[in-house]
mmCIF file of C-alpha atoms in Angstrom:
data_model
loop_
_atom_site.group_PDB
_atom_site.id
_atom_site.type_symbol
_atom_site.label_atom_id
_atom_site.label_comp_id
_atom_site.label_asym_id
_atom_site.label_seq_id
_atom_site.Cartn_x
_atom_site.Cartn_y
_atom_site.Cartn_z
ATOM 1 C CA MET A 1 0.000 0.000 0.000
ATOM 2 C CA ASP A 2 1.558 3.333 -1.070
ATOM 3 C CA ILE A 3 1.814 6.357 1.207
ATOM 4 C CA LEU A 4 -0.929 8.320 -0.621
ATOM 5 C CA THR A 5 -3.471 5.516 -0.243
ATOM 6 C CA THR A 6 -2.480 5.017 3.385
ATOM 7 C CA SER A 7 -2.949 8.724 4.118
ATOM 8 C CA LEU A 8 -6.343 8.769 2.418
ATOM 9 C CA ILE A 9 -7.559 5.747 4.391
ATOM 10 C CA PHE A 10 -6.314 7.354 7.619
ATOM 11 C CA THR A 11 -8.103 10.659 6.879
ATOM 12 C CA VAL A 12 -11.427 9.047 5.970
ATOM 13 C CA GLY A 13 -11.214 6.804 9.039
ATOM 14 C CA LEU A 14 -10.555 9.803 11.275
ATOM 15 C CA VAL A 15 -13.626 11.599 9.904
ATOM 16 C CA LEU A 16 -15.787 8.532 10.548
ATOM 17 C CA LEU A 17 -14.393 8.256 14.087
ATOM 18 C CA ILE A 18 -15.157 11.872 14.983
ATOM 19 C CA LYS A 19 -18.584 12.179 13.330
ATOM 20 C CA GLY A 20 -19.707 8.717 14.396
ATOM 21 C CA SER A 21 -18.683 9.452 17.980
ATOM 22 C CA ASP A 22 -20.756 12.651 18.046
ATOM 23 C CA LEU A 23 -23.853 10.792 16.824
ATOM 24 C CA PHE A 24 -23.127 7.904 19.209
ATOM 25 C CA ILE A 25 -22.993 10.060 22.366
ATOM 26 C CA GLU A 26 -26.154 11.971 21.423
ATOM 27 C CA ALA A 27 -28.070 8.738 20.755
ATOM 28 C CA ALA A 28 -26.784 7.086 23.953
ATOM 29 C CA THR A 29 -27.979 10.052 26.027
ATOM 30 C CA ARG A 30 -31.435 9.953 24.408
ATOM 31 C CA THR A 31 -31.669 6.163 24.820
ATOM 32 C CA ALA A 32 -30.970 6.398 28.550
ATOM 33 C CA ARG A 33 -33.582 9.134 28.918
ATOM 34 C CA ASP A 34 -36.128 7.227 26.803
ATOM 35 C CA PHE A 35 -35.795 4.011 28.813
ATOM 36 C CA GLY A 36 -35.597 5.890 32.097
ATOM 37 C CA VAL A 37 -32.331 4.231 33.160
ATOM 38 C CA SER A 38 -28.893 5.516 34.082
ATOM 39 C CA GLU A 39 -26.617 6.700 31.291
ATOM 40 C CA PHE A 40 -23.992 4.509 32.962
ATOM 41 C CA LEU A 41 -26.043 1.344 32.338
ATOM 42 C CA ILE A 42 -26.684 2.212 28.691
ATOM 43 C CA ALA A 43 -22.957 2.772 28.198
ATOM 44 C CA LEU A 44 -22.093 -0.353 30.219
ATOM 45 C CA VAL A 45 -24.115 -2.681 27.983
ATOM 46 C CA LEU A 46 -25.234 -1.275 24.623
ATOM 47 C CA ALA A 47 -22.428 1.223 24.058
ATOM 48 C CA SER A 48 -19.714 -1.221 25.072
ATOM 49 C CA ILE A 49 -21.023 -3.942 22.761
ATOM 50 C CA ALA A 50 -20.919 -1.563 19.794
ATOM 51 C CA THR A 51 -17.437 -0.229 20.539
ATOM 52 C CA THR A 52 -15.885 -3.626 21.338
ATOM 53 C CA LEU A 53 -16.642 -5.100 17.913
ATOM 54 C CA PRO A 54 -13.075 -4.397 16.654
ATOM 55 C CA GLU A 55 -11.500 -6.325 19.539
ATOM 56 C CA MET A 56 -13.891 -9.242 19.028
ATOM 57 C CA THR A 57 -13.240 -9.367 15.286
ATOM 58 C CA VAL A 58 -9.450 -9.046 15.511
ATOM 59 C CA SER A 59 -9.027 -11.620 18.280
ATOM 60 C CA ALA A 60 -11.493 -14.117 16.778
ATOM 61 C CA LEU A 61 -9.749 -14.000 13.389
ATOM 62 C CA ALA A 62 -6.344 -14.242 15.062
ATOM 63 C CA ALA A 63 -7.457 -17.315 17.011
ATOM 64 C CA TYR A 64 -8.811 -18.919 13.841
ATOM 65 C CA ARG A 65 -5.416 -18.380 12.176
ATOM 66 C CA GLY A 66 -3.566 -19.769 15.183
ATOM 67 C CA GLU A 67 -2.078 -16.388 16.160
ATOM 68 C CA SER A 68 -2.481 -16.692 19.934
ATOM 69 C CA GLY A 69 -0.191 -13.738 20.602
ATOM 70 C CA ILE A 70 -2.470 -11.358 18.706
ATOM 71 C CA ALA A 71 -5.672 -12.855 20.152
ATOM 72 C CA VAL A 72 -4.596 -12.744 23.800
ATOM 73 C CA GLY A 73 -2.506 -9.594 23.485
ATOM 74 C CA ASN A 74 -5.324 -7.672 21.839
ATOM 75 C CA GLY A 75 -7.961 -8.686 24.399
ATOM 76 C CA VAL A 76 -5.887 -8.076 27.519
ATOM 77 C CA GLY A 77 -3.979 -5.139 26.011
ATOM 78 C CA SER A 78 -7.250 -3.412 25.105
ATOM 79 C CA ALA A 79 -8.544 -3.855 28.651
ATOM 80 C CA LEU A 80 -5.373 -2.215 29.980
ATOM 81 C CA ALA A 81 -5.438 0.578 27.378
ATOM 82 C CA ASN A 82 -9.100 1.355 28.077
ATOM 83 C CA ILE A 83 -8.437 2.195 31.724
ATOM 84 C CA ALA A 84 -4.793 3.274 31.853
ATOM 85 C CA LEU A 85 -4.768 5.288 28.627
ATOM 86 C CA ILE A 86 -8.359 6.270 27.837
ATOM 87 C CA LEU A 87 -9.738 6.848 31.342
ATOM 88 C CA GLY A 88 -6.387 8.400 32.227
ATOM 89 C CA LEU A 89 -6.690 10.951 29.430
ATOM 90 C CA SER A 90 -10.392 11.574 30.063
ATOM 91 C CA SER A 91 -9.970 12.184 33.795
ATOM 92 C CA MET A 92 -7.079 14.566 33.160
ATOM 93 C CA ILE A 93 -9.422 16.669 31.028
ATOM 94 C CA ARG A 94 -12.156 16.696 33.678
ATOM 95 C CA PRO A 95 -12.686 14.686 36.908
ATOM 96 C CA LEU A 96 -15.331 12.031 36.212
ATOM 97 C CA LYS A 97 -18.086 11.925 38.839
ATOM 98 C CA VAL A 98 -20.300 8.878 38.270
ATOM 99 C CA ASP A 99 -23.275 6.998 39.758
ATOM 100 C CA ARG A 100 -22.686 4.682 42.719
ATOM 101 C CA ILE A 101 -23.528 1.677 40.545
ATOM 102 C CA ALA A 102 -20.134 2.106 38.860
ATOM 103 C CA LEU A 103 -18.323 0.681 41.902
ATOM 104 C CA LYS A 104 -20.250 -2.611 41.830
ATOM 105 C CA ASN A 105 -19.462 -3.112 38.146
ATOM 106 C CA SER A 106 -15.839 -2.124 38.654
ATOM 107 C CA LEU A 107 -15.480 -4.778 41.354
ATOM 108 C CA PHE A 108 -17.106 -7.324 39.035
ATOM 109 C CA LEU A 109 -14.550 -6.403 36.357
ATOM 110 C CA LEU A 110 -11.707 -6.836 38.856
ATOM 111 C CA GLY A 111 -13.079 -10.241 39.879
ATOM 112 C CA VAL A 112 -13.435 -11.659 36.360
ATOM 113 C CA THR A 113 -9.975 -10.375 35.404
ATOM 114 C CA GLY A 114 -8.543 -12.144 38.441
ATOM 115 C CA TYR A 115 -10.365 -15.293 37.309
ATOM 116 C CA LEU A 116 -8.839 -14.969 33.832
ATOM 117 C CA ALA A 117 -5.386 -14.590 35.401
ATOM 118 C CA LEU A 118 -5.924 -17.877 37.244
ATOM 119 C CA LEU A 119 -6.957 -19.591 33.991
ATOM 120 C CA MET A 120 -3.743 -18.351 32.385
ATOM 121 C CA MET A 121 -1.459 -19.812 35.032
ATOM 122 C CA ASP A 122 -0.949 -23.083 33.147
ATOM 123 C CA GLY A 123 0.021 -21.184 29.991
ATOM 124 C CA THR A 124 -3.148 -22.080 28.056
ATOM 125 C CA ILE A 125 -6.730 -20.852 27.840
ATOM 126 C CA SER A 126 -8.675 -23.952 26.815
ATOM 127 C CA ARG A 127 -12.038 -24.185 25.068
ATOM 128 C CA LEU A 128 -13.637 -25.084 28.414
ATOM 129 C CA ASP A 129 -12.031 -21.990 29.958
ATOM 130 C CA GLY A 130 -13.395 -19.894 27.110
ATOM 131 C CA LEU A 131 -16.883 -21.331 27.543
ATOM 132 C CA SER A 132 -16.823 -20.487 31.254
ATOM 133 C CA LEU A 133 -15.952 -16.855 30.425
ATOM 134 C CA ILE A 134 -18.834 -16.601 27.954
ATOM 135 C CA LEU A 135 -21.286 -18.106 30.448
ATOM 136 C CA ILE A 136 -20.203 -15.587 33.085
ATOM 137 C CA TYR A 137 -21.000 -12.756 30.674
ATOM 138 C CA ALA A 138 -24.400 -14.279 29.891
ATOM 139 C CA ALA A 139 -25.128 -14.451 33.643
ATOM 140 C CA PHE A 140 -23.986 -10.831 33.997
ATOM 141 C CA LEU A 141 -26.435 -9.680 31.304
ATOM 142 C CA TYR A 142 -29.236 -11.698 32.885
ATOM 143 C CA TYR A 143 -28.547 -10.082 36.255
ATOM 144 C CA LEU A 144 -28.677 -6.597 34.737
ATOM 145 C CA TYR A 145 -31.883 -7.402 32.859
ATOM 146 C CA LYS A 146 -33.648 -8.767 35.955
ATOM 147 C CA ASN A 147 -32.455 -6.128 38.399
ATOM 148 C CA GLN A 148 -31.537 -2.877 36.701
ATOM 149 C CA VAL A 149 -32.842 -2.566 33.138
ATOM 150 C CA SER A 150 -36.393 -2.194 31.851
ATOM 151 C CA LEU A 151 -37.055 -2.743 28.169
ATOM 152 C CA GLU A 152 -40.611 -1.388 28.172
ATOM 153 C CA SER A 153 -41.154 1.594 25.901
ATOM 154 C CA PRO A 154 -42.745 4.736 27.342
ATOM 155 C CA GLU A 155 -46.420 5.070 26.498
ATOM 156 C CA GLY A 156 -47.705 7.602 24.017
ATOM 157 C CA GLU A 157 -47.481 7.779 20.248
ATOM 158 C CA ASN A 158 -45.806 11.193 20.235
ATOM 159 C CA GLY A 159 -43.358 10.431 23.008
ATOM 160 C CA PRO A 160 -39.738 9.388 22.707
ATOM 161 C CA ASN A 161 -38.828 6.385 20.580
ATOM 162 C CA PRO A 162 -36.183 4.407 22.503
ATOM 163 C CA TRP A 163 -35.848 1.690 19.858
ATOM 164 C CA ARG A 164 -35.092 4.256 17.143
ATOM 165 C CA ASP A 165 -32.519 5.945 19.352
ATOM 166 C CA THR A 166 -30.992 2.543 20.190
ATOM 167 C CA ALA A 167 -30.723 1.748 16.470
ATOM 168 C CA ILE A 168 -29.076 5.134 15.823
ATOM 169 C CA MET A 169 -26.633 4.507 18.668
ATOM 170 C CA LEU A 170 -25.654 1.067 17.370
ATOM 171 C CA GLY A 171 -25.454 2.326 13.780
ATOM 172 C CA SER A 172 -23.215 5.247 14.707
ATOM 173 C CA GLY A 173 -21.151 2.807 16.778
ATOM 174 C CA LEU A 174 -20.556 0.828 13.593
ATOM 175 C CA LEU A 175 -19.375 4.037 11.888
ATOM 176 C CA VAL A 176 -16.869 4.491 14.694
ATOM 177 C CA VAL A 177 -15.745 0.875 14.337
ATOM 178 C CA ALA A 178 -15.287 1.274 10.565
ATOM 179 C CA GLY A 179 -13.259 4.427 11.109
ATOM 180 C CA ALA A 180 -11.073 2.701 13.686
ATOM 181 C CA GLU A 181 -10.385 -0.196 11.305
ATOM 182 C CA MET A 182 -9.288 2.207 8.586
ATOM 183 C CA VAL A 183 -7.022 4.139 10.945
ATOM 184 C CA ILE A 184 -5.173 1.126 12.393
ATOM 185 C CA ARG A 185 -4.732 -0.929 9.210
ATOM 186 C CA SER A 186 -1.725 0.947 7.868
ATOM 187 C CA ALA A 187 -0.068 1.168 11.300
ATOM 188 C CA VAL A 188 -0.175 -2.609 11.755
ATOM 189 C CA GLU A 189 1.190 -3.217 8.252
ATOM 190 C CA MET A 190 4.110 -0.865 8.857
ATOM 191 C CA ALA A 191 4.852 -2.470 12.226
ATOM 192 C CA ARG A 192 4.973 -5.943 10.683
ATOM 193 C CA ALA A 193 7.208 -4.676 7.898
ATOM 194 C CA ALA A 194 9.554 -3.259 10.553
ATOM 195 C CA GLY A 195 9.860 -6.698 12.171
ATOM 196 C CA ILE A 196 8.109 -5.874 15.452
ATOM 197 C CA PRO A 197 7.133 -9.135 17.264
ATOM 198 C CA GLU A 198 3.540 -10.323 16.912
ATOM 199 C CA VAL A 199 2.691 -10.161 20.617
ATOM 200 C CA VAL A 200 4.054 -6.598 20.890
ATOM 201 C CA ILE A 201 1.876 -5.561 17.947
ATOM 202 C CA GLY A 202 -1.132 -7.139 19.669
ATOM 203 C CA LEU A 203 -0.421 -5.601 23.072
ATOM 204 C CA THR A 204 0.268 -2.101 21.752
ATOM 205 C CA LEU A 205 -0.632 -1.056 18.205
ATOM 206 C CA VAL A 206 -3.563 -3.431 17.706
ATOM 207 C CA SER A 207 -4.941 -3.024 21.236
ATOM 208 C CA ILE A 208 -4.708 0.784 21.084
ATOM 209 C CA GLY A 209 -6.099 0.800 17.553
ATOM 210 C CA THR A 210 -9.058 -1.420 18.362
ATOM 211 C CA SER A 211 -9.683 0.797 21.421
ATOM 212 C CA LEU A 212 -10.090 3.893 19.230
ATOM 213 C CA PRO A 213 -13.917 3.672 19.398
ATOM 214 C CA GLU A 214 -13.747 3.715 23.212
ATOM 215 C CA LEU A 215 -11.164 6.521 23.069
ATOM 216 C CA THR A 216 -13.181 8.819 20.817
ATOM 217 C CA ASN A 217 -16.464 8.104 22.591
ATOM 218 C CA SER A 218 -14.957 8.539 26.060
ATOM 219 C CA LEU A 219 -13.226 11.803 25.190
ATOM 220 C CA THR A 220 -16.350 13.135 23.457
ATOM 221 C CA ALA A 221 -18.510 12.223 26.473
ATOM 222 C CA THR A 222 -15.986 13.847 28.824
ATOM 223 C CA LEU A 223 -15.893 17.069 26.815
ATOM 224 C CA ARG A 224 -19.711 17.132 26.877
ATOM 225 C CA ASN A 225 -19.678 16.563 30.656
ATOM 226 C CA LEU A 226 -21.289 13.117 30.452
ATOM 227 C CA PRO A 227 -18.994 11.149 32.810
ATOM 228 C CA ASN A 228 -21.385 8.215 33.247
ATOM 229 C CA ILE A 229 -21.172 7.451 29.526
ATOM 230 C CA SER A 230 -17.393 7.883 29.530
ATOM 231 C CA VAL A 231 -16.731 5.568 32.493
ATOM 232 C CA GLY A 232 -19.609 3.170 31.775
ATOM 233 C CA ASN A 233 -18.402 2.547 28.241
ATOM 234 C CA ILE A 234 -14.878 1.780 29.471
ATOM 235 C CA ILE A 235 -15.928 -0.618 32.253
ATOM 236 C CA GLY A 236 -18.430 -2.360 29.959
ATOM 237 C CA ALA A 237 -15.852 -2.656 27.175
ATOM 238 C CA ASP A 238 -13.309 -4.162 29.589
ATOM 239 C CA ILE A 239 -15.836 -6.702 30.844
ATOM 240 C CA LEU A 240 -16.420 -7.680 27.216
ATOM 241 C CA ASP A 241 -12.672 -7.811 26.481
ATOM 242 C CA ILE A 242 -12.012 -10.160 29.376
ATOM 243 C CA LEU A 243 -15.073 -12.392 29.080
ATOM 244 C CA MET A 244 -16.206 -12.350 25.447
ATOM 245 C CA VAL A 245 -13.155 -11.358 23.371
ATOM 246 C CA ILE A 246 -10.928 -13.889 25.146
ATOM 247 C CA GLY A 247 -13.784 -16.378 25.629
ATOM 248 C CA ILE A 248 -14.849 -16.500 21.976
ATOM 249 C CA SER A 249 -11.229 -16.665 20.801
ATOM 250 C CA ALA A 250 -10.474 -19.610 23.123
ATOM 251 C CA LEU A 251 -13.650 -21.364 22.000
ATOM 252 C CA ILE A 252 -12.446 -21.134 18.388
ATOM 253 C CA ARG A 253 -8.971 -22.436 19.250
ATOM 254 C CA PRO A 254 -7.192 -22.970 22.598
ATOM 255 C CA LEU A 255 -4.879 -20.006 23.227
ATOM 256 C CA HIS A 256 -1.237 -20.146 24.266
ATOM 257 C CA VAL A 257 -0.413 -17.438 26.829
ATOM 258 C CA GLY A 258 3.034 -15.897 26.511
ATOM 259 C CA GLY A 259 5.275 -15.174 29.478
ATOM 260 C CA ASP A 260 5.085 -11.399 28.963
ATOM 261 C CA VAL A 261 1.314 -11.458 29.377
ATOM 262 C CA LEU A 262 1.589 -13.335 32.687
ATOM 263 C CA ARG A 263 4.552 -11.389 34.062
ATOM 264 C CA VAL A 264 3.741 -7.868 32.867
ATOM 265 C CA THR A 265 0.386 -7.230 31.219
ATOM 266 C CA MET A 266 -1.946 -9.038 33.627
ATOM 267 C CA PRO A 267 -0.346 -7.600 36.801
ATOM 268 C CA LEU A 268 -0.519 -4.055 35.368
ATOM 269 C CA THR A 269 -4.110 -4.598 34.213
ATOM 270 C CA LEU A 270 -5.159 -5.839 37.652
ATOM 271 C CA THR A 271 -3.335 -2.904 39.245
ATOM 272 C CA VAL A 272 -5.218 -0.230 37.286
ATOM 273 C CA MET A 273 -8.531 -2.045 37.818
ATOM 274 C CA LEU A 274 -7.883 -2.122 41.568
ATOM 275 C CA ALA A 275 -6.957 1.570 41.511
ATOM 276 C CA LEU A 276 -10.194 2.323 39.641
ATOM 277 C CA SER A 277 -12.267 0.439 42.220
ATOM 278 C CA VAL A 278 -10.509 2.212 45.100
ATOM 279 C CA SER A 279 -11.138 5.590 43.487
ATOM 280 C CA LEU A 280 -14.821 4.805 42.920
ATOM 281 C CA LYS A 281 -15.168 3.484 46.480
ATOM 282 C CA ARG A 282 -13.650 6.654 47.917
ATOM 283 C CA ASN A 283 -15.809 9.289 46.211
ATOM 284 C CA SER A 284 -17.571 7.759 43.161
ATOM 285 C CA SER A 285 -15.231 9.562 40.811
ATOM 286 C CA VAL A 286 -12.056 9.243 38.792
ATOM 287 C CA GLY A 287 -9.983 12.318 39.563
ATOM 288 C CA ARG A 288 -6.926 13.840 37.929
ATOM 289 C CA LEU A 289 -4.543 12.222 40.414
ATOM 290 C CA THR A 290 -5.939 8.766 39.608
ATOM 291 C CA GLY A 291 -5.756 9.624 35.909
ATOM 292 C CA ALA A 292 -2.100 10.577 36.274
ATOM 293 C CA VAL A 293 -1.417 7.214 37.949
ATOM 294 C CA PHE A 294 -3.180 5.419 35.079
ATOM 295 C CA LEU A 295 -1.088 7.234 32.464
ATOM 296 C CA ALA A 296 2.118 6.526 34.383
ATOM 297 C CA VAL A 297 1.269 2.809 34.490
ATOM 298 C CA TYR A 298 0.634 2.791 30.747
ATOM 299 C CA ALA A 299 3.924 4.586 30.106
ATOM 300 C CA VAL A 300 5.693 1.861 32.115
ATOM 301 C CA PHE A 301 3.854 -0.781 30.088
ATOM 302 C CA LEU A 302 4.946 0.741 26.774
ATOM 303 C CA TYR A 303 8.524 1.060 27.968
ATOM 304 C CA LEU A 304 8.633 -2.592 29.025
ATOM 305 C CA GLN A 305 7.175 -3.708 25.696
ATOM 306 C CA PHE A 306 9.540 -1.795 23.453
ATOM 307 C CA PHE A 307 12.758 -1.407 25.460
ATOM 308 C CA SER A 308 13.038 -4.286 27.931
#
């Protein structure tokens, strides 16, 4: 691919990312209002599903091709990037004050990530392991449906239309995903041409690239002072990364877990998730100090990947 074509693809992808993110945040806000539920819950479930499609696609295809490094590195690396990089940047722009429900979901995320770390200890994530992760996510959705989400439309022909707004949100999410794919494609090709190891590409370039939908949506929500959407999307996306992205990939083909993932990536991921839970427990917010810690952790991660 020549430089002119690469630049054109990057520019078009960037436009789709920015415009799609604007439409996405507006539709998510209306959907929460229409259903009468917290913006956090809409972002936790619907928004996260839409924005995690790149991670699911990349890891599933990598597993099918036998590229365990990409599959595992992308899933876990995206979970780390979402909190350490994206929430770090967002909270530096503006402290993120969220609903109390965020803490419970943050602790759930910490728990399932700890469970994944235990599954990795033998160096393999088997098909049975993957199935258990998927079943946990199904149980999580069932719990939310029974306890916190109502799918009944408001009465009145001239009232809000939550299903239309949901469709707009998911459609604009797909625009964001398409833009992200266009932006990262050339970067990955150049990295491979430069001889960068597969797992490093998965843990850094691919994981950051596939997290571009979460990045643009989180920053847009932060700038519009919608912290529940910003934080909810990140926590929901991480739950999907850990349970569904890794789970589906392992179900396709058992995944080999490299030593770097066990020694570096998982400990750092658990560290930032614990820090997030502590911050939410203290005052239901992610402040600038916590954001600075997140960014410092991610800087350490990048240094270890490229220079150690």
